[in-house]
CSV table of C-alpha atoms in Angstrom, one decimal:
chain,number,residue,atom,x,y,z
A,262,MET,CA,-21.1,17.4,40.2
A,263,ALA,CA,-17.6,18.8,39.3
A,264,GLN,CA,-16.7,19.3,35.7
A,265,VAL,CA,-13.1,18.8,34.6
A,266,LEU,CA,-11.8,21.4,32.2
A,267,GLU,CA,-8.5,21.3,30.3
A,268,PHE,CA,-6.3,24.4,30.1
A,269,LYS,CA,-4.0,24.4,27.1
A,270,LEU,CA,-0.8,26.4,26.6
A,271,PRO,CA,-2.1,29.6,25.0
A,272,ASP,CA,-0.9,31.3,21.9
A,273,LEU,CA,1.6,33.8,23.4
A,274,GLY,CA,1.7,35.9,20.3
A,275,GLU,CA,4.2,37.1,17.7
A,276,GLY,CA,4.4,33.7,15.9
A,277,LEU,CA,5.7,31.8,18.9
A,278,THR,CA,4.9,28.1,18.6
A,279,GLU,CA,6.3,26.5,21.8
A,280,ALA,CA,7.5,27.3,25.3
A,281,GLU,CA,9.5,25.6,28.0
A,282,ILE,CA,8.2,24.9,31.4
A,283,VAL,CA,10.5,26.7,33.8
A,284,ARG,CA,8.6,26.3,37.1
A,285,TRP,CA,5.2,25.0,38.3
A,286,LEU,CA,3.5,27.4,40.7
A,287,VAL,CA,0.8,24.9,41.7
A,288,GLN,CA,0.6,21.3,42.8
A,289,VAL,CA,-2.1,18.7,42.0
A,290,GLY,CA,-4.8,19.1,44.6
A,291,ASP,CA,-4.3,22.8,45.0
A,292,VAL,CA,-7.3,25.1,44.8
A,293,VAL,CA,-6.7,27.9,42.2
A,294,ALA,CA,-8.7,31.1,41.6
A,295,VAL,CA,-9.6,32.6,38.2
A,296,ASP,CA,-6.5,34.3,36.6
A,297,GLN,CA,-4.1,32.9,39.2
A,298,PRO,CA,-0.7,32.2,37.7
A,299,VAL,CA,-0.1,28.4,37.6
A,300,VAL,CA,3.1,28.0,35.6
A,301,GLU,CA,6.1,30.0,34.6
A,302,VAL,CA,7.2,29.4,31.0
A,303,GLU,CA,10.1,30.6,28.9
A,304,THR,CA,9.5,31.3,25.2
A,305,ALA,CA,12.1,32.4,22.6
A,306,LYS,CA,11.4,36.0,23.7
A,307,ALA,CA,10.7,36.2,27.4
A,308,THR,CA,9.8,34.4,30.6
A,309,VAL,CA,6.2,34.9,31.6
A,310,GLU,CA,3.8,33.6,34.2
A,311,VAL,CA,0.7,32.0,32.7
A,312,PRO,CA,-2.6,32.5,34.6
A,313,CYS,CA,-5.4,29.9,34.5
A,314,PRO,CA,-8.7,31.1,33.2
A,315,TYR,CA,-10.6,28.6,35.5
A,316,GLY,CA,-11.2,28.4,39.2
A,317,GLY,CA,-11.3,25.1,40.9
A,318,VAL,CA,-9.0,22.2,42.0
A,319,VAL,CA,-6.0,21.1,40.0
A,320,THR,CA,-6.4,17.5,39.1
A,321,ALA,CA,-3.4,17.0,36.8
A,322,ARG,CA,-0.3,18.7,35.4
A,323,PHE,CA,1.2,18.0,31.9
A,324,GLY,CA,4.9,18.3,31.4
A,325,GLU,CA,7.8,18.5,33.9
A,326,GLU,CA,10.0,21.5,34.4
A,327,GLY,CA,12.4,21.7,31.5
A,328,THR,CA,9.9,20.2,29.1
A,329,GLU,CA,9.1,22.1,25.8
A,330,LEU,CA,5.5,22.1,24.9
A,331,PRO,CA,3.9,23.3,21.6
A,332,VAL,CA,1.1,25.9,21.7
A,333,GLY,CA,-2.2,24.1,22.2
A,334,ALA,CA,-0.7,21.3,24.3
A,335,PRO,CA,-2.5,20.7,27.6
A,336,LEU,CA,-0.9,22.4,30.6
A,337,LEU,CA,-3.2,21.2,33.4
A,338,THR,CA,-6.8,20.1,34.2
A,339,VAL,CA,-9.0,21.8,36.8
A,340,ALA,CA,-12.1,20.4,38.4
A,341,VAL,CA,-14.8,23.1,38.6
A,342,GLY,CA,-18.3,22.9,39.9
A,343,GLU,CA,-20.0,22.1,43.2
A,344,SER,CA,-17.1,20.2,44.7
A,345,ALA,CA,-14.5,22.8,43.6
A,346,PRO,CA,-14.4,26.1,45.4
A,347,ALA,CA,-14.3,29.3,43.4
A,348,ALA,CA,-15.3,27.4,40.3
A,349,GLU,CA,-16.1,29.4,37.2
A,350,PRO,CA,-16.6,27.0,34.3
A,351,ASP,CA,-16.7,29.8,31.7
A,352,GLY,CA,-13.3,31.1,32.6
A,353,SER,CA,-12.0,34.7,32.5
A,354,GLY,CA,-10.7,34.7,28.9
A,355,ASN,CA,-7.6,36.6,30.1
A,356,VAL,CA,-4.7,34.2,30.0
A,357,LEU,CA,-2.1,37.0,29.4
A,358,VAL,CA,-2.6,40.7,28.8
A,359,GLY,CA,-3.3,41.0,25.1
A,360,TYR,CA,-3.8,37.3,24.6
A,361,GLY,CA,-7.1,35.3,24.6
A,362,THR,CA,-7.9,31.7,25.5
A,363,GLN,CA,-9.4,29.1,23.4
A,364,ALA,CA,-12.7,27.4,24.4
A,365,PRO,CA,-12.0,24.2,26.3
A,366,ALA,CA,-11.7,21.3,23.9
A,367,ALA,CA,-13.7,18.1,24.4
A,368,ARG,CA,-11.7,15.8,26.6
A,369,ARG,CA,-10.2,12.8,25.0
A,370,ARG,CA,-9.9,9.3,26.4
A,371,ARG,CA,-6.4,8.8,27.8
A,372,VAL,CA,-4.4,5.7,28.7
A,373,ARG,CA,-2.2,6.1,31.7
A,374,ALA,CA,1.2,4.6,31.4
A,375,ALA,CA,1.1,3.8,35.1
A,376,SER,CA,-1.6,1.2,34.5
A,377,LEU,CA,0.3,-0.6,31.8
A,378,GLY,CA,3.5,-2.6,32.0
A,379,PRO,CA,6.5,-2.2,29.6
A,380,ALA,CA,5.5,-5.3,27.7
A,381,GLU,CA,2.0,-4.1,27.2
A,382,LEU,CA,3.2,-0.6,26.2
A,383,ASN,CA,5.5,-2.1,23.6
A,384,GLY,CA,2.8,-4.3,22.3
A,385,ARG,CA,0.4,-1.4,21.9
A,386,ALA,CA,3.1,0.6,20.1
A,387,ARG,CA,3.9,-2.3,17.7
A,388,ARG,CA,0.2,-2.8,16.9
A,389,ALA,CA,-0.3,0.9,16.4
A,390,GLU,CA,2.7,1.1,14.0
A,391,ALA,CA,1.3,-1.9,12.0
A,392,THR,CA,-2.1,-0.3,11.6
A,393,GLY,CA,-1.0,3.2,10.8
A,394,GLU,CA,-2.2,4.6,14.1
A,395,ALA,CA,1.2,5.2,15.7
A,396,ARG,CA,1.0,8.9,15.6
A,397,THR,CA,-2.3,9.0,17.4
A,398,GLU,CA,-1.0,6.5,20.1
A,399,ARG,CA,2.1,8.6,20.7
A,400,ASN,CA,0.1,11.8,21.0
A,401,GLU,CA,-2.1,10.1,23.6
A,402,ARG,CA,0.9,9.1,25.6
A,403,SER,CA,2.4,12.5,25.3
A,404,ARG,CA,-0.7,14.0,27.0
A,405,GLN,CA,-0.3,11.8,30.1
A,406,PRO,CA,-0.2,13.9,33.3
A,407,VAL,CA,3.1,13.8,35.1
A,408,ALA,CA,1.5,14.1,38.5
A,409,ALA,CA,-0.7,11.0,38.3
A,410,ALA,CA,-1.7,8.8,41.2
A,411,ALA,CA,1.2,6.5,40.4
A,412,PRO,CA,4.4,7.6,38.7
A,413,PRO,CA,4.3,7.0,34.9
A,414,ALA,CA,6.5,4.5,33.3
A,415,ARG,CA,9.8,5.9,32.0
A,416,VAL,CA,12.2,4.9,29.3
A,417,THR,CA,15.8,5.7,30.1
A,418,ALA,CA,18.4,6.4,27.4
A,419,PRO,CA,19.4,4.8,25.2
A,420,ALA,CA,16.0,4.0,23.8
A,421,PRO,CA,15.3,0.3,23.1
A,422,ALA,CA,15.0,-1.0,19.6
A,423,GLU,CA,11.2,-1.3,20.1
A,424,GLY,CA,8.6,0.2,22.3
A,425,PRO,CA,7.7,3.8,23.2
A,426,VAL,CA,10.2,6.5,22.4
A,427,PRO,CA,11.0,9.0,25.2
A,428,VAL,CA,9.7,12.1,23.4
A,429,ILE,CA,7.1,14.5,24.6
A,430,SER,CA,7.1,17.3,22.0
A,431,PRO,CA,5.2,16.6,18.8
A,432,LEU,CA,7.5,19.2,17.2
A,433,VAL,CA,10.5,17.0,18.0
A,434,ARG,CA,8.8,14.0,16.4
A,435,ARG,CA,7.9,16.0,13.3
A,436,LEU,CA,11.4,17.4,12.9
A,437,ALA,CA,12.9,13.9,13.1
A,438,ARG,CA,10.2,12.5,10.7
A,439,ASP,CA,10.7,15.2,8.1
A,440,ASN,CA,14.4,14.6,8.1
A,441,GLY,CA,14.2,10.8,8.0
A,442,LEU,CA,15.7,10.4,11.5
A,443,ASP,CA,15.0,7.4,13.6
A,444,LEU,CA,14.4,8.6,17.2
A,445,ARG,CA,15.1,5.1,18.6
A,446,GLN,CA,18.8,5.6,17.6
A,447,LEU,CA,19.2,8.7,19.8
A,448,SER,CA,20.1,9.1,23.5
A,449,GLY,CA,18.2,12.1,24.9
A,450,SER,CA,19.9,14.7,27.1
A,451,GLY,CA,16.7,15.5,29.0
A,452,PRO,CA,15.5,14.0,32.3
A,453,ASP,CA,15.5,10.2,32.2
A,454,GLY,CA,16.7,10.2,28.6
A,455,LEU,CA,14.0,12.5,27.3
A,456,ILE,CA,14.8,13.4,23.7
A,457,LEU,CA,14.7,17.2,23.3
A,458,ARG,CA,14.5,19.3,20.2
A,459,ALA,CA,18.2,20.3,20.7
A,460,ASP,CA,19.2,16.6,20.5
A,461,VAL,CA,17.6,16.2,17.1
A,462,GLU,CA,18.9,19.5,15.7
A,463,ASP,CA,22.4,18.6,16.9
A,464,VAL,CA,22.3,15.2,15.2
A,465,LEU,CA,21.0,16.8,12.0
A,466,ARG,CA,23.6,19.5,12.0
A,467,ARG,CA,26.4,17.0,12.5
A,468,GLY,CA,24.9,14.7,9.9
A,469,LYS,CA,24.8,17.4,7.3
A,470,SER,CA,28.4,18.3,7.9
A,471,ALA,CA,29.4,14.7,7.3
A,472,GLY,CA,27.2,14.2,4.3
A,473,ALA,CA,23.6,14.0,3.0
A,474,LEU,CA,21.0,12.4,5.2
A,475,THR,CA,18.7,9.7,3.9
A,476,ALA,CA,15.5,8.3,5.4
A,477,HIS,CA,17.2,4.8,5.2
A,478,GLU,CA,20.4,5.8,6.9
A,479,PRO,CA,20.3,5.9,10.7
A,480,VAL,CA,22.1,8.8,12.2
A,481,ARG,CA,23.9,8.5,15.5
A,482,PRO,CA,24.9,11.5,17.6
A,483,ALA,CA,28.6,12.1,17.8
A,484,THR,CA,30.2,11.7,21.2
A,485,THR,CA,31.2,14.8,23.1
A,486,PRO,CA,35.0,15.1,23.6
A,487,GLU,CA,36.1,14.4,27.0
A,488,GLY,CA,35.7,17.4,29.3
A,489,GLY,CA,33.3,19.0,26.8
A,490,LEU,CA,30.0,20.6,27.7
A,491,ARG,CA,26.8,20.5,25.6
A,492,ILE,CA,24.6,23.7,26.0
A,493,PRO,CA,21.3,23.4,24.1
A,494,LEU,CA,20.5,26.4,21.9
A,495,LYS,CA,17.0,26.9,23.1
A,496,GLY,CA,14.9,29.6,24.8
A,497,ILE,CA,16.3,33.1,24.4
A,498,ARG,CA,19.8,31.9,23.4
A,499,GLY,CA,18.3,29.8,20.6
A,500,ALA,CA,16.1,32.6,19.4
A,501,VAL,CA,19.2,34.9,19.3
A,502,ALA,CA,21.1,32.3,17.3
A,503,ASP,CA,18.3,31.8,14.8
A,504,LYS,CA,17.8,35.6,14.3
A,505,LEU,CA,21.5,36.4,13.9
A,506,SER,CA,21.9,33.5,11.5
A,507,ARG,CA,18.9,34.6,9.5
A,508,SER,CA,20.2,38.2,9.3
A,509,ARG,CA,23.6,37.1,8.0
A,510,ARG,CA,22.0,34.7,5.6
A,511,GLU,CA,19.4,37.2,4.1
A,512,ILE,CA,20.7,40.7,4.6
A,513,PRO,CA,23.7,42.0,2.4
A,514,ASP,CA,25.0,44.3,5.1
A,515,ALA,CA,27.8,46.8,5.1
A,516,THR,CA,29.4,48.8,7.9
A,517,CYS,CA,30.8,52.3,8.1
A,518,TRP,CA,32.2,54.0,11.2
A,519,VAL,CA,33.6,57.3,12.4
A,520,ASP,CA,35.3,58.7,15.6
A,521,ALA,CA,33.5,61.7,17.2
A,522,ASP,CA,34.3,64.2,19.9
A,523,ALA,CA,31.6,63.7,22.5
A,524,THR,CA,33.0,66.3,24.9
A,525,GLU,CA,30.2,68.8,24.3
A,526,LEU,CA,27.5,66.1,24.5
A,527,MET,CA,28.8,65.0,27.9
A,528,ARG,CA,28.9,68.7,29.1
A,529,ALA,CA,25.3,69.2,27.8
A,530,ARG,CA,24.1,66.2,29.7
A,531,ALA,CA,25.9,67.3,32.9
A,532,ALA,CA,24.3,70.7,32.6
A,533,MET,CA,20.8,69.2,32.1
A,534,ASN,CA,21.1,67.0,35.1
A,535,ALA,CA,22.5,69.9,37.3
A,536,ALA,CA,19.4,71.9,36.5
A,537,GLY,CA,17.2,69.6,38.7
A,538,GLY,CA,14.4,67.3,37.8
A,539,PRO,CA,14.7,63.7,36.5
A,540,LYS,CA,18.2,62.7,35.4
A,541,ILE,CA,18.7,62.3,31.7
A,542,SER,CA,20.6,59.2,30.5
A,543,LEU,CA,23.2,59.2,27.9
A,544,LEU,CA,21.3,56.5,26.0
A,545,ALA,CA,18.3,58.7,25.9
A,546,LEU,CA,20.3,61.5,24.3
A,547,LEU,CA,21.8,59.1,21.7
A,548,ALA,CA,18.2,57.8,21.0
A,549,ARG,CA,17.1,61.4,20.5
A,550,VAL,CA,19.9,61.9,18.0
A,551,CYS,CA,18.9,58.6,16.2
A,552,THR,CA,15.3,59.6,15.8
A,553,ALA,CA,16.4,63.0,14.4
A,554,ALA,CA,18.7,61.4,12.0
A,555,LEU,CA,16.1,58.9,10.8
A,556,ALA,CA,13.8,61.8,10.1
A,557,ARG,CA,16.4,63.1,7.7
A,558,PHE,CA,17.3,59.7,6.3
A,559,PRO,CA,14.1,57.6,6.3
A,560,GLU,CA,15.6,54.9,4.1
A,561,LEU,CA,17.2,53.5,7.2
A,562,ASN,CA,13.9,53.2,9.1
A,563,SER,CA,12.6,50.5,6.8
A,564,TYR,CA,12.5,46.8,5.9
A,565,VAL,CA,12.6,44.8,2.7
A,566,ASP,CA,9.4,43.0,1.6
A,567,VAL,CA,11.2,40.1,-0.2
A,568,GLU,CA,8.1,38.7,-1.8
A,569,ALA,CA,6.9,42.0,-3.2
A,570,ARG,CA,10.4,43.1,-4.0
A,571,GLU,CA,9.8,46.4,-2.2
A,572,VAL,CA,11.5,48.6,0.4
A,573,VAL,CA,8.9,49.6,3.0
A,574,GLN,CA,9.7,53.0,4.6
A,575,LEU,CA,8.0,53.4,8.0
A,576,ASP,CA,6.5,56.6,9.3
A,577,HIS,CA,7.1,55.8,13.0
A,578,VAL,CA,10.3,54.8,14.9
A,579,HIS,CA,10.0,51.9,17.3
A,580,LEU,CA,13.6,52.0,18.7
A,581,GLY,CA,15.1,48.7,19.9
A,582,PHE,CA,18.2,48.7,22.2
A,583,ALA,CA,20.4,45.8,23.0
A,584,ALA,CA,20.3,44.7,26.7
A,585,GLN,CA,22.5,41.9,28.1
A,586,THR,CA,20.8,39.8,30.7
A,587,GLU,CA,21.6,36.6,32.6
A,588,ARG,CA,19.3,34.8,30.2
A,589,GLY,CA,21.2,36.2,27.2
A,590,LEU,CA,20.9,39.2,24.8
A,591,VAL,CA,17.5,40.7,24.4
A,592,VAL,CA,16.3,43.8,22.4
A,593,PRO,CA,13.5,45.6,24.1
A,594,VAL,CA,11.6,48.1,22.0
A,595,VAL,CA,10.7,51.7,22.9
A,596,ARG,CA,7.4,52.4,21.0
A,597,ASP,CA,7.1,55.7,19.2
A,598,ALA,CA,10.5,56.9,20.2
A,599,HIS,CA,10.3,59.7,17.7
A,600,ALA,CA,7.5,61.3,19.7
A,601,ARG,CA,9.3,61.2,23.0
A,602,ASP,CA,11.6,63.7,24.6
A,603,ALA,CA,14.8,62.9,26.5
A,604,GLU,CA,13.0,62.6,29.8
A,605,SER,CA,10.4,60.2,28.5
A,606,LEU,CA,13.1,58.1,26.7
A,607,THR,CA,15.1,57.9,29.9
A,608,ALA,CA,12.1,56.6,31.9
A,609,GLU,CA,11.2,54.1,29.3
A,610,PHE,CA,14.7,52.8,28.9
A,611,ALA,CA,14.9,52.3,32.7
A,612,ARG,CA,11.6,50.5,32.8
A,613,LEU,CA,12.4,48.1,30.0
A,614,THR,CA,16.0,47.5,31.2
A,615,GLU,CA,14.6,46.5,34.7
A,616,ALA,CA,12.0,44.2,33.0
A,617,ALA,CA,14.8,42.6,30.9
A,618,ARG,CA,16.9,42.1,34.0
A,619,THR,CA,14.1,40.4,35.9
A,620,GLY,CA,12.9,38.4,32.8
A,621,THR,CA,9.4,40.0,32.8
A,622,LEU,CA,9.4,41.5,29.3
A,623,THR,CA,6.3,40.6,27.3
A,624,PRO,CA,6.6,39.4,23.7
A,625,GLY,CA,5.1,42.7,22.6
A,626,GLU,CA,7.9,44.6,24.3
A,627,LEU,CA,10.5,42.5,22.4
A,628,THR,CA,9.1,42.8,18.9
A,629,GLY,CA,8.2,45.3,16.3
A,630,GLY,CA,11.4,47.4,16.3
A,631,THR,CA,12.2,49.5,13.2
A,632,PHE,CA,15.8,50.5,14.2
A,633,THR,CA,18.2,49.4,16.9
A,634,LEU,CA,20.7,51.3,19.0
A,635,ASN,CA,23.5,49.2,20.5
A,636,ASN,CA,25.6,50.7,23.2
A,637,TYR,CA,28.4,48.2,23.5
A,638,GLY,CA,30.6,50.7,25.2
A,639,VAL,CA,29.2,49.5,28.5
A,640,PHE,CA,31.3,46.4,28.0
A,641,GLY,CA,34.5,48.5,27.8
A,642,VAL,CA,35.1,48.2,24.1
A,643,ASP,CA,35.7,50.9,21.5
A,644,GLY,CA,34.2,49.4,18.3
A,645,SER,CA,32.2,46.6,16.7
A,646,THR,CA,30.5,45.7,13.5
A,647,PRO,CA,26.9,45.1,14.6
A,648,ILE,CA,24.7,42.5,13.0
A,649,VAL,CA,21.4,44.0,11.7
A,650,ASN,CA,18.4,43.0,13.8
A,651,HIS,CA,16.3,41.2,11.1
A,652,PRO,CA,14.1,42.5,9.5
A,653,GLU,CA,15.3,46.0,10.3
A,654,ALA,CA,17.5,47.9,7.9
A,655,ALA,CA,20.2,49.3,10.2
A,656,MET,CA,21.8,49.4,13.6
A,657,LEU,CA,23.9,52.1,15.2
A,658,GLY,CA,26.7,50.9,17.5
A,659,VAL,CA,28.2,53.2,20.1
A,660,GLY,CA,31.6,52.4,21.8
A,661,ARG,CA,32.9,53.6,25.1
A,662,ILE,CA,33.6,57.3,25.6
A,663,VAL,CA,37.2,57.8,26.7
A,664,PRO,CA,39.7,60.6,26.9
A,665,LYS,CA,41.9,60.7,23.8
A,666,PRO,CA,44.3,63.1,22.1
A,667,TRP,CA,42.2,65.2,19.6
A,668,VAL,CA,42.8,68.2,17.5
A,669,HIS,CA,40.3,70.8,18.7
A,670,GLU,CA,40.1,74.3,17.2
A,671,GLY,CA,43.6,73.8,15.7
A,672,GLU,CA,45.2,72.7,18.9
A,673,LEU,CA,46.0,69.2,20.3
A,674,ALA,CA,43.8,68.6,23.3
A,675,VAL,CA,42.5,65.7,25.4
A,676,ARG,CA,38.8,65.2,24.5
A,677,GLN,CA,36.1,62.6,25.2
A,678,VAL,CA,36.1,60.5,22.0
A,679,VAL,CA,33.6,57.8,20.9
A,680,GLN,CA,33.6,55.5,17.9
A,681,LEU,CA,30.2,55.3,16.1
A,682,SER,CA,29.5,52.4,13.7
A,683,LEU,CA,26.5,51.9,11.4
A,684,THR,CA,25.7,48.5,9.9
A,685,PHE,CA,23.0,48.8,7.2
A,686,ASP,CA,21.1,46.7,4.6
A,687,HIS,CA,22.7,47.6,1.3
A,688,ARG,CA,19.5,46.8,-0.4
A,689,VAL,CA,17.7,49.8,1.1
A,690,CYS,CA,20.4,52.4,0.4
A,691,ASP,CA,23.9,53.0,-0.8
A,692,GLY,CA,27.0,54.2,1.0
A,693,GLY,CA,26.1,57.9,0.4
A,694,THR,CA,22.9,57.7,2.4
A,695,ALA,CA,24.5,55.6,5.2
A,696,GLY,CA,27.5,57.9,5.4
A,697,GLY,CA,25.2,60.9,5.5
A,698,PHE,CA,23.2,59.4,8.4
A,699,LEU,CA,26.3,58.6,10.3
A,700,ARG,CA,27.9,62.0,9.7
A,701,TYR,CA,24.7,63.7,11.0
A,702,VAL,CA,24.8,61.6,14.1
A,703,ALA,CA,28.4,62.4,14.7
A,704,ASP,CA,27.7,66.2,14.2
A,705,CYS,CA,25.0,66.0,16.8
A,706,VAL,CA,27.3,64.3,19.2
A,707,GLU,CA,30.1,66.8,18.6
A,708,GLN,CA,27.8,69.8,18.5
A,709,PRO,CA,24.5,69.2,20.4
A,710,ALA,CA,23.2,72.5,19.2
A,711,VAL,CA,22.8,70.9,15.8
A,712,LEU,CA,20.1,68.7,17.3
A,713,LEU,CA,18.1,71.7,18.5
A,714,ARG,CA,17.5,72.8,15.0
A,715,THR,CA,15.5,69.6,14.4
A,716,LEU,CA,13.3,69.9,17.5
């Protein structure tokens, strides 16, 4: 006899608590093998395919494409056993590389919305509210499979005064409850009026700008001006917004900058690449300069432990670099950059850049950086004031390298000039240290032989 096992959204690591379903890779009734990818999800850090630890027949899927699910919410159920080919009830335990799976939880009794009419659903909701069981009832409804034998009942926006609220994510309900927001007053922007986290956050943001919110004061979303477009801050875009806001809020940053003559650096790179072997990228040479500078100025390879009121200086350099993708800005991390030569750095930058472009970076490749290198010169701009990548202490920005008039050896000449900028956490060091770091970087750019003395 087949046994039905429930596969829940696994903990994808690095403190992530939710993910959005981008694309289902299987249908109800499909036979799946152990560790076969079944769904593609987007977290705040990356888009990944999630493999199922069980082999058998898919009996239900939970959540439509575009739905955000919290970690631990059911993704699908699989029938394993005699009537399910390739069944392995114990599972593989390998949902994602580096992540484990939880043991299948005991299945709960579910009530399918398809078997209940609207009046009966509303009655159940009212009785549950009256007896203090509303939360349990809503959770049960949120677990209903979207691919049931008959289509589930839907509530279209705007939500009625009574009856089930079109919300799937428990996080959305909790966010509204904690802020005294009545979800029945909202019109969701999701499919069929589904209320998303972005809808609640938008209402709360607008409400706070207009005045304090109270639990007894219903808040209604402001209307979008004619011709306007609402773009939810979620996924990678939302994560970037949260991180940049936190950086500006918590880090007292300062920026210094200097122009440097990069002519000799460009000549050195051309000579290296003309000698044969793998080509060396400019970004790799700049990274090599950064790691040498951090060895001299370790204050900038650190972070602030706010609770302990300590600056923690690190003995390794995990170098992040800004990469613009179709999904938004991401910062892949080159592990142990201080121990790599220019050839190894070039190869790793290329690998991570391609993974960023295709959306296959893992959470582990997007976290843990200790210093960030931002080459915004690729966008054709000369300068910028970078925002520190929290909780790091500094970021080096590099503008475009262009021919400019320059005084070289006492004569006016056309040289390849670049602007370098350093934004740093003023809690970890003062301007003298930051200026010394930036000046050393500029010296290495102008005279690459300076770097050789540190190798």
